[in-house]
Amino acid sequence: MNPDLTVAEFRAALKEGPEFARELDRGDPLREFRDRFELPSAGGATPIYLVGNSLGPLPLASREAAVREMDRWGTLGVDGWFEDPSWYGLDDRFLGPLSRLVGAHPAEVAIMNGLTVNLHLLLASFYSPTAGRRSILIERPCFPSDRFAVETHLRWHGVDPETDLIEIGPGEDGVLLNESDIERALKERGDRVALILLGGVNFLTGQLLDLPRIVKAARGCGARVGFDLAHAVGNVPLHLHDWDVDFAAWCHYKYVNAGPGAPAGVFVHERHATDRQTLRLGGWWGNDPETRFRMQLDPGFVPRADAGGWQLSCPPVLAMAPLGPALALFDEAGTEPLRAKSVRLTAYLEWLLSPLLNGPDRILTPPDPERRGAQLSIQVEAAAHVQQRLQQEGVIGDFRQPDVLRLAPCPLFNTYHEMWRVAEIFRGALQEES
Ligand SMILES: Cc1ncc(COP(=O)(O)O)c(C=O)c1O
């Protein structure tokens, strides 16, 4: 199909049947990337892997990179820190591709720890309550770990979450957040808000928030603003520097495909990152490399003048090795072609599923591609049964109690024909229940 069609034109040109799905696959400029992954196989068959929003599959080159570093450890021992390509600069070598993925300068990103740990470290820097300004604004539902991080930071500072944790819930439809509700809350109570922390793409509904609009609202009331981008990085276009976001944190095990518990990422805007006066918790890896190894000779903490200044420990080499090749796939495929395929793949699945959903059953994710990434959250009364049938047929999807199925069509490895098959299984399962 013509690659220049708008999404509306693409939708209008869609046709029924598996042959049409195969035709879409033949015309997919990214179709060869699928072969660059080990897709989990159940009993020898290749299942349809629709949980890249939860744990991305293993890139072949990432397996090689991990084994290579294990071998180098075996043969080089401590010299691995110095022999080219040295472990010493391992994470720094990944900052170029990572910064391109999130729309940042290399000096604004760092790779370290897990996502929740990083949220704590960034809250330590960016949440400085005063008597008059001490509230934190989050969304509802908020990912539990983020809520726990925020709640405990409030308590850490002696602030009562009952009064100073502001939660903005969904609008009239009971599902999606309205940016206008956030703006209204900030107009009414903004002079008390110290920090706004929101998920860029909501974990449950797949809704993509208008991030620059939220930054603007934050600036309007003098609050700082950070985003949890766990479901956004590697999924939707990001321009964190230009949007003037204060900070962001994300993991690399979802759409970035860097492996379970892979070291996570942070963004700190250069206006804070290059300012050595920005308060942060210190560790030797965040210290200026010029004096890092002077140890007892130079005992004072001098932070790096970049986002690396938030690092605490030396990089976990074996856990980090898969990230390089995983990021390289994004550079190779190109963020624009990936987004174009993502939009089409998701729109196609939506087009196939929508006619099957009646009564209370519905797609919770916004229909507008500008307001979502590669995820459809489908609320179905018979969700448990549909999930069971999908599993029996080799479709790996995700079921959230009590009735939401989350399917993530990822442009690096999913196909249009897979979408067609999933919809057919869905149709069969719903018919069995009616
Ligand atoms: C939106 C969001 N925030 C935070 C987390 C917690 O991540 P971690 O366990 O890496 O700290 C997750 C994990 O899936 C998540 O989806």
CSV table of C-alpha atoms and ligand atoms in Angstrom, one decimal:
chain,number,residue,atom,x,y,z
A,1,MET,CA,0.0,0.0,0.0
A,2,ASN,CA,1.2,3.5,-0.8
A,3,PRO,CA,3.4,4.6,2.1
A,4,ASP,CA,2.3,8.3,1.7
A,5,LEU,CA,-1.3,7.6,2.7
A,6,THR,CA,-2.6,9.4,5.8
A,7,VAL,CA,-3.9,7.2,8.5
A,8,ALA,CA,-7.5,8.1,7.5
A,9,GLU,CA,-6.7,7.1,3.9
A,10,PHE,CA,-5.0,3.9,5.1
A,11,ARG,CA,-8.0,3.0,7.2
A,12,ALA,CA,-10.3,3.6,4.2
A,13,ALA,CA,-8.2,1.4,1.9
A,14,LEU,CA,-8.2,-1.6,4.3
A,15,LYS,CA,-9.8,-4.9,3.0
A,16,GLU,CA,-11.0,-8.1,4.7
A,17,GLY,CA,-9.1,-11.4,4.6
A,18,PRO,CA,-5.7,-12.9,5.3
A,19,GLU,CA,-4.4,-12.4,1.7
A,20,PHE,CA,-4.8,-8.6,2.2
A,21,ALA,CA,-2.8,-8.9,5.5
A,22,ARG,CA,0.0,-10.7,3.6
A,23,GLU,CA,0.0,-8.0,1.0
A,24,LEU,CA,0.5,-5.4,3.7
A,25,ASP,CA,3.4,-7.5,5.0
A,26,ARG,CA,5.0,-7.7,1.6
A,27,GLY,CA,4.8,-3.9,1.3
A,28,ASP,CA,6.3,-3.4,4.8
A,29,PRO,CA,9.8,-1.7,4.5
A,30,LEU,CA,10.7,-3.0,8.0
A,31,ARG,CA,9.6,-6.6,7.5
A,32,GLU,CA,13.2,-8.0,7.7
A,33,PHE,CA,13.7,-6.7,11.3
A,34,ARG,CA,11.6,-9.5,12.6
A,35,ASP,CA,14.4,-12.0,11.8
A,36,ARG,CA,16.7,-10.0,14.0
A,37,PHE,CA,14.9,-11.3,17.1
A,38,GLU,CA,14.5,-14.6,18.9
A,39,LEU,CA,10.8,-14.8,19.3
A,40,PRO,CA,9.7,-17.0,22.2
A,41,SER,CA,8.5,-20.3,20.9
A,42,ALA,CA,6.0,-22.5,22.7
A,43,GLY,CA,6.4,-26.2,21.9
A,44,GLY,CA,8.3,-25.5,18.7
A,45,ALA,CA,5.6,-23.2,17.1
A,46,THR,CA,6.2,-19.5,16.8
A,47,PRO,CA,3.5,-17.7,18.9
A,48,ILE,CA,2.4,-14.2,18.2
A,49,TYR,CA,4.2,-12.0,20.7
A,50,LEU,CA,2.1,-9.1,21.6
A,51,VAL,CA,3.7,-8.2,24.9
A,52,GLY,CA,6.5,-6.0,23.8
A,53,ASN,CA,5.0,-3.4,26.1
A,54,SER,CA,5.8,-5.7,29.0
A,55,LEU,CA,9.1,-7.5,28.0
A,56,GLY,CA,10.5,-7.0,24.6
A,57,PRO,CA,12.0,-10.2,22.9
A,58,LEU,CA,15.7,-10.9,22.6
A,59,PRO,CA,17.6,-9.3,19.7
A,60,LEU,CA,20.0,-11.8,18.3
A,61,ALA,CA,22.9,-9.3,18.5
A,62,SER,CA,22.1,-8.7,22.2
A,63,ARG,CA,22.6,-12.4,23.0
A,64,GLU,CA,26.0,-12.1,21.2
A,65,ALA,CA,26.9,-9.0,23.1
A,66,ALA,CA,26.1,-10.5,26.5
A,67,VAL,CA,28.1,-13.7,25.7
A,68,ARG,CA,31.0,-11.6,24.4
A,69,GLU,CA,31.2,-9.6,27.6
A,70,MET,CA,31.0,-12.8,29.7
A,71,ASP,CA,33.9,-14.3,27.6
A,72,ARG,CA,35.9,-11.1,28.0
A,73,TRP,CA,35.4,-11.3,31.8
A,74,GLY,CA,36.7,-14.9,31.6
A,75,THR,CA,39.8,-14.0,29.6
A,76,LEU,CA,40.6,-10.4,30.6
A,77,GLY,CA,39.5,-10.3,34.2
A,78,VAL,CA,40.0,-6.8,35.6
A,79,ASP,CA,41.7,-5.6,32.4
A,80,GLY,CA,38.2,-5.6,30.8
A,81,TRP,CA,37.7,-2.2,32.4
A,82,PHE,CA,40.6,-0.8,30.3
A,83,GLU,CA,41.0,-2.9,27.1
A,84,ASP,CA,39.2,-1.6,24.1
A,85,PRO,CA,36.2,-1.7,24.0
A,86,SER,CA,36.5,-1.0,27.7
A,87,TRP,CA,33.8,-1.6,30.3
A,88,TYR,CA,34.8,1.8,31.7
A,89,GLY,CA,33.1,3.6,28.8
A,90,LEU,CA,30.4,1.0,28.1
A,91,ASP,CA,27.3,3.1,29.1
A,92,ASP,CA,28.8,6.3,27.6
A,93,ARG,CA,28.9,4.5,24.2
A,94,PHE,CA,25.2,3.9,24.3
A,95,LEU,CA,24.3,7.6,25.0
A,96,GLY,CA,24.3,8.6,21.4
A,97,PRO,CA,21.6,6.2,20.2
A,98,LEU,CA,19.7,6.6,23.4
A,99,SER,CA,19.6,10.4,23.2
A,100,ARG,CA,18.3,10.2,19.6
A,101,LEU,CA,15.5,7.9,20.8
A,102,VAL,CA,14.3,10.3,23.4
A,103,GLY,CA,15.1,13.6,21.6
A,104,ALA,CA,17.9,14.8,23.9
A,105,HIS,CA,21.5,15.8,23.9
A,106,PRO,CA,23.9,12.9,24.9
A,107,ALA,CA,24.8,14.9,28.0
A,108,GLU,CA,21.2,14.9,29.1
A,109,VAL,CA,20.8,11.1,29.4
A,110,ALA,CA,22.3,8.4,31.6
A,111,ILE,CA,21.9,4.7,32.0
A,112,MET,CA,21.7,3.4,35.5
A,113,ASN,CA,19.8,1.4,38.2
A,114,GLY,CA,16.1,0.4,37.8
A,115,LEU,CA,13.3,2.8,36.9
A,116,THR,CA,11.9,3.1,40.5
A,117,VAL,CA,15.4,3.7,42.0
A,118,ASN,CA,15.9,6.5,39.4
A,119,LEU,CA,12.6,8.0,40.2
A,120,HIS,CA,13.7,8.3,43.8
A,121,LEU,CA,17.0,9.8,42.8
A,122,LEU,CA,15.3,12.4,40.6
A,123,LEU,CA,12.7,13.2,43.2
A,124,ALA,CA,15.5,13.8,45.6
A,125,SER,CA,16.7,16.5,43.2
A,126,PHE,CA,13.5,17.9,41.9
A,127,TYR,CA,11.1,17.7,44.8
A,128,SER,CA,12.1,20.4,47.3
A,129,PRO,CA,9.0,21.3,49.2
A,130,THR,CA,8.6,24.6,51.0
A,131,ALA,CA,5.9,25.7,53.4
A,132,GLY,CA,3.8,27.2,50.7
A,133,ARG,CA,4.6,24.9,47.8
A,134,ARG,CA,4.8,21.3,48.6
A,135,SER,CA,2.1,19.3,46.6
A,136,ILE,CA,2.9,16.7,44.0
A,137,LEU,CA,0.4,16.1,41.2
A,138,ILE,CA,0.1,12.6,39.6
A,139,GLU,CA,-2.5,10.8,37.5
A,140,ARG,CA,-5.0,8.1,38.5
A,141,PRO,CA,-4.6,5.3,37.9
A,142,CYS,CA,-0.9,5.8,38.3
A,143,PHE,CA,1.6,2.8,38.1
A,144,PRO,CA,1.8,1.5,41.7
A,145,SER,CA,5.6,1.9,41.9
A,146,ASP,CA,5.4,5.6,41.0
A,147,ARG,CA,2.7,6.2,43.5
A,148,PHE,CA,4.7,4.5,46.2
A,149,ALA,CA,7.8,6.6,45.3
A,150,VAL,CA,5.8,9.8,45.4
A,151,GLU,CA,3.9,8.9,48.6
A,152,THR,CA,7.1,8.0,50.4
A,153,HIS,CA,8.9,11.1,49.3
A,154,LEU,CA,6.2,13.3,50.6
A,155,ARG,CA,6.4,11.4,54.0
A,156,TRP,CA,10.2,11.6,53.9
A,157,HIS,CA,9.8,15.4,53.9
A,158,GLY,CA,7.2,15.3,56.6
A,159,VAL,CA,4.4,16.2,54.1
A,160,ASP,CA,1.1,14.5,54.4
A,161,PRO,CA,-0.1,12.7,51.2
A,162,GLU,CA,-3.7,13.1,52.4
A,163,THR,CA,-3.4,16.8,51.8
A,164,ASP,CA,-0.6,17.2,49.3
A,165,LEU,CA,-0.8,14.3,46.9
A,166,ILE,CA,-3.1,15.6,44.1
A,167,GLU,CA,-4.5,12.9,41.9
A,168,ILE,CA,-6.1,13.7,38.6
A,169,GLY,CA,-8.5,10.9,37.4
A,170,PRO,CA,-10.1,10.2,34.1
A,171,GLY,CA,-12.7,12.6,32.6
A,172,GLU,CA,-16.3,12.0,31.8
A,173,ASP,CA,-15.7,8.7,29.9
A,174,GLY,CA,-14.2,7.2,33.1
A,175,VAL,CA,-11.2,6.0,31.2
A,176,LEU,CA,-9.0,8.7,29.6
A,177,LEU,CA,-7.2,11.6,31.2
A,178,ASN,CA,-8.0,15.1,29.9
A,179,GLU,CA,-5.1,17.5,29.7
A,180,SER,CA,-7.6,20.2,30.3
A,181,ASP,CA,-8.4,18.7,33.8
A,182,ILE,CA,-4.7,18.9,34.6
A,183,GLU,CA,-4.6,22.5,33.4
A,184,ARG,CA,-7.6,23.4,35.5
A,185,ALA,CA,-6.2,21.8,38.6
A,186,LEU,CA,-3.0,23.8,38.1
A,187,LYS,CA,-4.9,27.0,37.6
A,188,GLU,CA,-6.8,26.4,40.8
A,189,ARG,CA,-4.1,25.0,43.0
A,190,GLY,CA,-0.9,25.5,41.0
A,191,ASP,CA,0.7,27.9,43.5
A,192,ARG,CA,0.9,25.0,46.0
A,193,VAL,CA,2.2,22.4,43.4
A,194,ALA,CA,6.0,21.8,43.7
A,195,LEU,CA,6.1,18.9,41.2
A,196,ILE,CA,4.1,17.2,38.4
A,197,LEU,CA,4.9,13.5,37.7
A,198,LEU,CA,2.9,11.8,35.0
A,199,GLY,CA,3.2,8.7,32.9
A,200,GLY,CA,3.8,9.7,29.3
A,201,VAL,CA,1.9,6.7,28.0
A,202,ASN,CA,-0.5,5.3,30.5
A,203,PHE,CA,0.3,1.7,31.4
A,204,LEU,CA,-3.4,0.6,31.5
A,205,THR,CA,-5.1,2.5,28.7
A,206,GLY,CA,-2.2,3.1,26.4
A,207,GLN,CA,-3.1,6.8,26.3
A,208,LEU,CA,-0.3,9.1,25.2
A,209,LEU,CA,-0.5,12.5,27.0
A,210,ASP,CA,0.2,15.8,25.2
A,211,LEU,CA,3.6,16.2,27.0
A,212,PRO,CA,4.6,19.6,25.7
A,213,ARG,CA,1.1,20.9,26.7
A,214,ILE,CA,1.7,19.7,30.2
A,215,VAL,CA,5.2,21.2,30.4
A,216,LYS,CA,3.6,24.5,29.4
A,217,ALA,CA,1.0,24.3,32.1
A,218,ALA,CA,3.7,23.4,34.7
A,219,ARG,CA,5.8,26.4,33.6
A,220,GLY,CA,2.7,28.6,33.9
A,221,CYS,CA,2.3,27.8,37.6
A,222,GLY,CA,6.0,27.5,38.5
A,223,ALA,CA,6.0,23.8,39.2
A,224,ARG,CA,8.7,21.3,38.0
A,225,VAL,CA,7.7,18.5,35.7
A,226,GLY,CA,8.9,15.0,35.2
A,227,PHE,CA,7.6,12.0,33.2
A,228,ASP,CA,7.7,8.3,33.6
A,229,LEU,CA,8.3,7.1,30.1
A,230,ALA,CA,8.4,3.3,30.7
A,231,HIS,CA,5.6,2.9,28.1
A,232,ALA,CA,6.8,5.7,25.8
A,233,VAL,CA,10.5,5.2,25.0
A,234,GLY,CA,10.9,3.1,21.9
A,235,ASN,CA,7.2,3.5,21.3
A,236,VAL,CA,6.3,7.1,20.4
A,237,PRO,CA,8.3,10.1,19.2
A,238,LEU,CA,9.9,12.1,22.0
A,239,HIS,CA,11.6,15.5,22.0
A,240,LEU,CA,12.4,15.9,25.7
A,241,HIS,CA,15.0,18.6,25.2
A,242,ASP,CA,12.9,20.8,23.0
A,243,TRP,CA,9.8,20.3,25.1
A,244,ASP,CA,11.8,21.6,28.0
A,245,VAL,CA,11.0,18.7,30.3
A,246,ASP,CA,12.8,18.9,33.7
A,247,PHE,CA,13.5,15.2,34.0
A,248,ALA,CA,12.3,11.8,32.9
A,249,ALA,CA,12.9,8.2,33.8
A,250,TRP,CA,12.2,4.9,31.9
A,251,CYS,CA,13.1,1.3,31.7
A,252,HIS,CA,14.7,-0.5,28.8
A,253,TYR,CA,13.0,-3.9,29.0
A,254,LYS,CA,9.7,-3.0,27.3
A,255,TYR,CA,9.8,-1.5,23.8
A,256,VAL,CA,13.6,-1.1,23.8
A,257,ASN,CA,14.1,-4.9,24.1
A,258,ALA,CA,17.2,-4.8,26.3
A,259,GLY,CA,16.2,-7.7,28.6
A,260,PRO,CA,14.5,-8.3,31.9
A,261,GLY,CA,15.5,-5.8,34.5
A,262,ALA,CA,17.9,-4.1,32.1
A,263,PRO,CA,19.6,-0.9,33.5
A,264,ALA,CA,17.2,2.0,33.1
A,265,GLY,CA,17.4,5.4,31.6
A,266,VAL,CA,17.1,9.0,32.8
A,267,PHE,CA,16.9,12.4,31.2
A,268,VAL,CA,17.9,15.6,33.0
A,269,HIS,CA,17.5,18.8,31.1
A,270,GLU,CA,20.9,20.4,30.4
A,271,ARG,CA,19.9,23.5,32.3
A,272,HIS,CA,19.9,21.3,35.5
A,273,ALA,CA,22.4,18.7,34.4
A,274,THR,CA,25.3,21.0,33.6
A,275,ASP,CA,24.7,23.0,36.8
A,276,ARG,CA,26.9,21.4,39.4
A,277,GLN,CA,24.9,23.2,42.0
A,278,THR,CA,21.8,21.1,41.2
A,279,LEU,CA,21.3,19.1,44.4
A,280,ARG,CA,21.7,15.3,44.0
A,281,LEU,CA,22.7,12.2,45.9
A,282,GLY,CA,26.2,11.3,45.2
A,283,GLY,CA,28.2,8.2,44.4
A,284,TRP,CA,31.7,7.7,42.8
A,285,TRP,CA,30.3,7.1,39.3
A,286,GLY,CA,28.5,10.4,39.3
A,287,ASN,CA,31.8,12.2,40.3
A,288,ASP,CA,33.8,14.0,37.7
A,289,PRO,CA,35.9,11.3,36.0
A,290,GLU,CA,39.0,13.6,36.3
A,291,THR,CA,39.0,13.0,40.1
A,292,ARG,CA,36.9,9.9,40.4
A,293,PHE,CA,39.9,7.7,41.1
A,294,ARG,CA,41.8,10.0,43.3
A,295,MET,CA,39.9,8.4,46.2
A,296,GLN,CA,41.2,9.6,49.6
A,297,LEU,CA,43.4,12.2,47.8
A,298,ASP,CA,40.4,14.2,46.7
A,299,PRO,CA,37.5,13.3,49.1
A,300,GLY,CA,34.9,16.0,48.1
A,301,PHE,CA,32.1,15.1,45.7
A,302,VAL,CA,32.4,17.0,42.4
A,303,PRO,CA,29.4,15.9,40.2
A,304,ARG,CA,29.9,15.4,36.5
A,305,ALA,CA,28.3,18.3,34.6
A,306,ASP,CA,25.8,16.1,32.8
A,307,ALA,CA,23.1,13.6,33.5
A,308,GLY,CA,25.8,11.1,34.4
A,309,GLY,CA,26.2,13.1,37.5
A,310,TRP,CA,23.2,11.2,38.9
A,311,GLN,CA,25.0,7.8,38.6
A,312,LEU,CA,26.0,6.2,41.8
A,313,SER,CA,27.7,2.8,41.0
A,314,CYS,CA,29.9,1.4,38.2
A,315,PRO,CA,27.9,0.1,35.3
A,316,PRO,CA,26.5,-3.5,35.6
A,317,VAL,CA,28.4,-4.7,32.5
A,318,LEU,CA,26.8,-8.0,32.0
A,319,ALA,CA,23.3,-6.6,32.4
A,320,MET,CA,24.0,-3.6,30.2
A,321,ALA,CA,25.6,-5.4,27.3
A,322,PRO,CA,22.3,-6.3,25.5
A,323,LEU,CA,21.3,-2.6,25.5
A,324,GLY,CA,23.8,-1.5,22.8
A,325,PRO,CA,22.6,-3.8,20.0
A,326,ALA,CA,18.9,-3.2,21.1
A,327,LEU,CA,19.3,0.5,20.7
A,328,ALA,CA,21.2,0.1,17.4
A,329,LEU,CA,18.1,-1.5,15.9
A,330,PHE,CA,16.2,1.8,16.4
A,331,ASP,CA,18.9,3.8,14.6
A,332,GLU,CA,19.0,1.3,11.8
A,333,ALA,CA,15.2,1.1,11.3
A,334,GLY,CA,14.8,4.9,11.9
A,335,THR,CA,12.3,6.3,14.3
A,336,GLU,CA,10.1,7.8,11.6
A,337,PRO,CA,9.6,4.5,9.6
A,338,LEU,CA,9.0,2.7,13.0
A,339,ARG,CA,6.4,5.2,14.0
A,340,ALA,CA,4.7,5.0,10.6
A,341,LYS,CA,4.4,1.2,10.8
A,342,SER,CA,3.4,1.3,14.4
A,343,VAL,CA,0.5,3.7,13.6
A,344,ARG,CA,-0.7,1.5,10.7
A,345,LEU,CA,-0.3,-1.8,12.6
A,346,THR,CA,-2.3,-0.6,15.5
A,347,ALA,CA,-4.9,1.0,13.3
A,348,TYR,CA,-5.3,-2.3,11.4
A,349,LEU,CA,-5.8,-4.3,14.6
A,350,GLU,CA,-8.3,-1.7,15.8
A,351,TRP,CA,-10.1,-1.9,12.4
A,352,LEU,CA,-10.3,-5.7,12.7
A,353,LEU,CA,-11.4,-5.8,16.3
A,354,SER,CA,-13.9,-2.9,16.5
A,355,PRO,CA,-16.7,-4.6,14.6
A,356,LEU,CA,-16.5,-7.6,17.1
A,357,LEU,CA,-17.1,-5.5,20.2
A,358,ASN,CA,-20.7,-5.0,21.2
A,359,GLY,CA,-22.5,-3.8,24.3
A,360,PRO,CA,-20.1,-2.9,27.1
A,361,ASP,CA,-17.1,-4.3,25.3
A,362,ARG,CA,-14.9,-1.5,23.9
A,363,ILE,CA,-11.4,-0.4,23.1
A,364,LEU,CA,-10.2,1.9,26.0
A,365,THR,CA,-7.2,3.3,24.1
A,366,PRO,CA,-7.9,6.6,22.2
A,367,PRO,CA,-8.7,6.1,18.5
A,368,ASP,CA,-6.6,9.1,17.5
A,369,PRO,CA,-3.0,7.9,16.6
A,370,GLU,CA,-1.6,11.1,18.0
A,371,ARG,CA,-2.9,10.1,21.4
A,372,ARG,CA,-1.5,6.5,21.6
A,373,GLY,CA,1.4,4.3,20.8
A,374,ALA,CA,1.6,0.6,19.9
A,375,GLN,CA,-1.0,-0.7,22.4
A,376,LEU,CA,-4.7,-1.4,22.4
A,377,SER,CA,-6.3,-2.0,25.8
A,378,ILE,CA,-9.6,-3.8,25.2
A,379,GLN,CA,-12.2,-4.0,27.9
A,380,VAL,CA,-14.2,-7.2,27.3
A,381,GLU,CA,-16.8,-8.9,29.7
A,382,ALA,CA,-15.4,-12.3,28.6
A,383,ALA,CA,-11.8,-11.2,28.9
A,384,ALA,CA,-10.7,-14.2,30.9
A,385,HIS,CA,-12.1,-16.6,28.3
A,386,VAL,CA,-10.7,-14.6,25.3
A,387,GLN,CA,-7.3,-14.6,27.1
A,388,GLN,CA,-7.5,-18.3,27.5
A,389,ARG,CA,-8.3,-18.9,23.9
A,390,LEU,CA,-5.6,-16.5,22.7
A,391,GLN,CA,-3.1,-18.4,24.9
A,392,GLN,CA,-4.3,-21.8,23.5
A,393,GLU,CA,-3.7,-20.5,20.0
A,394,GLY,CA,-0.2,-19.3,20.8
A,395,VAL,CA,-1.0,-15.6,21.2
A,396,ILE,CA,1.0,-14.1,24.1
A,397,GLY,CA,-1.0,-11.1,25.3
A,398,ASP,CA,-1.6,-9.5,28.6
A,399,PHE,CA,-4.6,-9.7,30.9
A,400,ARG,CA,-5.3,-7.1,33.6
A,401,GLN,CA,-7.9,-8.0,36.2
A,402,PRO,CA,-10.8,-7.8,36.0
A,403,ASP,CA,-11.5,-7.4,32.3
A,404,VAL,CA,-8.8,-5.6,30.3
A,405,LEU,CA,-6.7,-7.3,27.6
A,406,ARG,CA,-3.6,-5.4,26.5
A,407,LEU,CA,-2.2,-6.1,23.1
A,408,ALA,CA,0.9,-4.3,21.8
A,409,PRO,CA,1.6,-4.6,18.0
A,410,CYS,CA,5.3,-3.7,17.9
A,411,PRO,CA,6.6,-2.5,14.5
A,412,LEU,CA,10.1,-4.1,14.9
A,413,PHE,CA,8.8,-7.7,15.0
A,414,ASN,CA,5.0,-8.0,14.6
A,415,THR,CA,3.3,-8.5,11.2
A,416,TYR,CA,-0.1,-7.5,9.7
A,417,HIS,CA,-0.9,-11.2,9.2
A,418,GLU,CA,-0.5,-11.7,13.0
A,419,MET,CA,-3.0,-9.0,13.6
A,420,TRP,CA,-5.5,-10.7,11.3
A,421,ARG,CA,-5.0,-14.1,13.1
A,422,VAL,CA,-5.4,-12.5,16.5
A,423,ALA,CA,-8.7,-10.9,15.4
A,424,GLU,CA,-9.9,-14.3,14.1
A,425,ILE,CA,-9.2,-16.0,17.4
A,426,PHE,CA,-10.8,-13.1,19.2
A,427,ARG,CA,-13.9,-13.4,17.0
A,428,GLY,CA,-14.1,-17.2,17.7
A,429,ALA,CA,-13.7,-16.7,21.5
A,430,LEU,CA,-16.5,-14.1,21.6
A,431,GLN,CA,-18.8,-16.3,19.6
A,432,GLU,CA,-18.3,-19.2,22.1
A,433,GLU,CA,-19.3,-16.9,24.9
A,434,SER,CA,-22.4,-15.4,23.3
B,1,LIG,C1,4.9,2.8,34.1
B,1,LIG,C2,5.8,2.0,35.0
B,1,LIG,N1,6.5,2.7,36.0
B,1,LIG,C3,7.3,2.0,36.8
B,1,LIG,C4,7.6,0.7,36.6
B,1,LIG,C5,8.5,0.0,37.6
B,1,LIG,O1,9.7,-0.4,36.9
B,1,LIG,P1,10.9,-1.0,37.7
B,1,LIG,O2,10.5,-2.3,38.3
B,1,LIG,O3,11.9,-1.2,36.6
B,1,LIG,O4,11.3,-0.1,38.8
B,1,LIG,C6,6.9,0.0,35.6
B,1,LIG,C7,7.2,-1.5,35.3
B,1,LIG,O5,6.6,-2.1,34.5
B,1,LIG,C8,6.0,0.7,34.7
B,1,LIG,O6,5.4,0.1,33.7
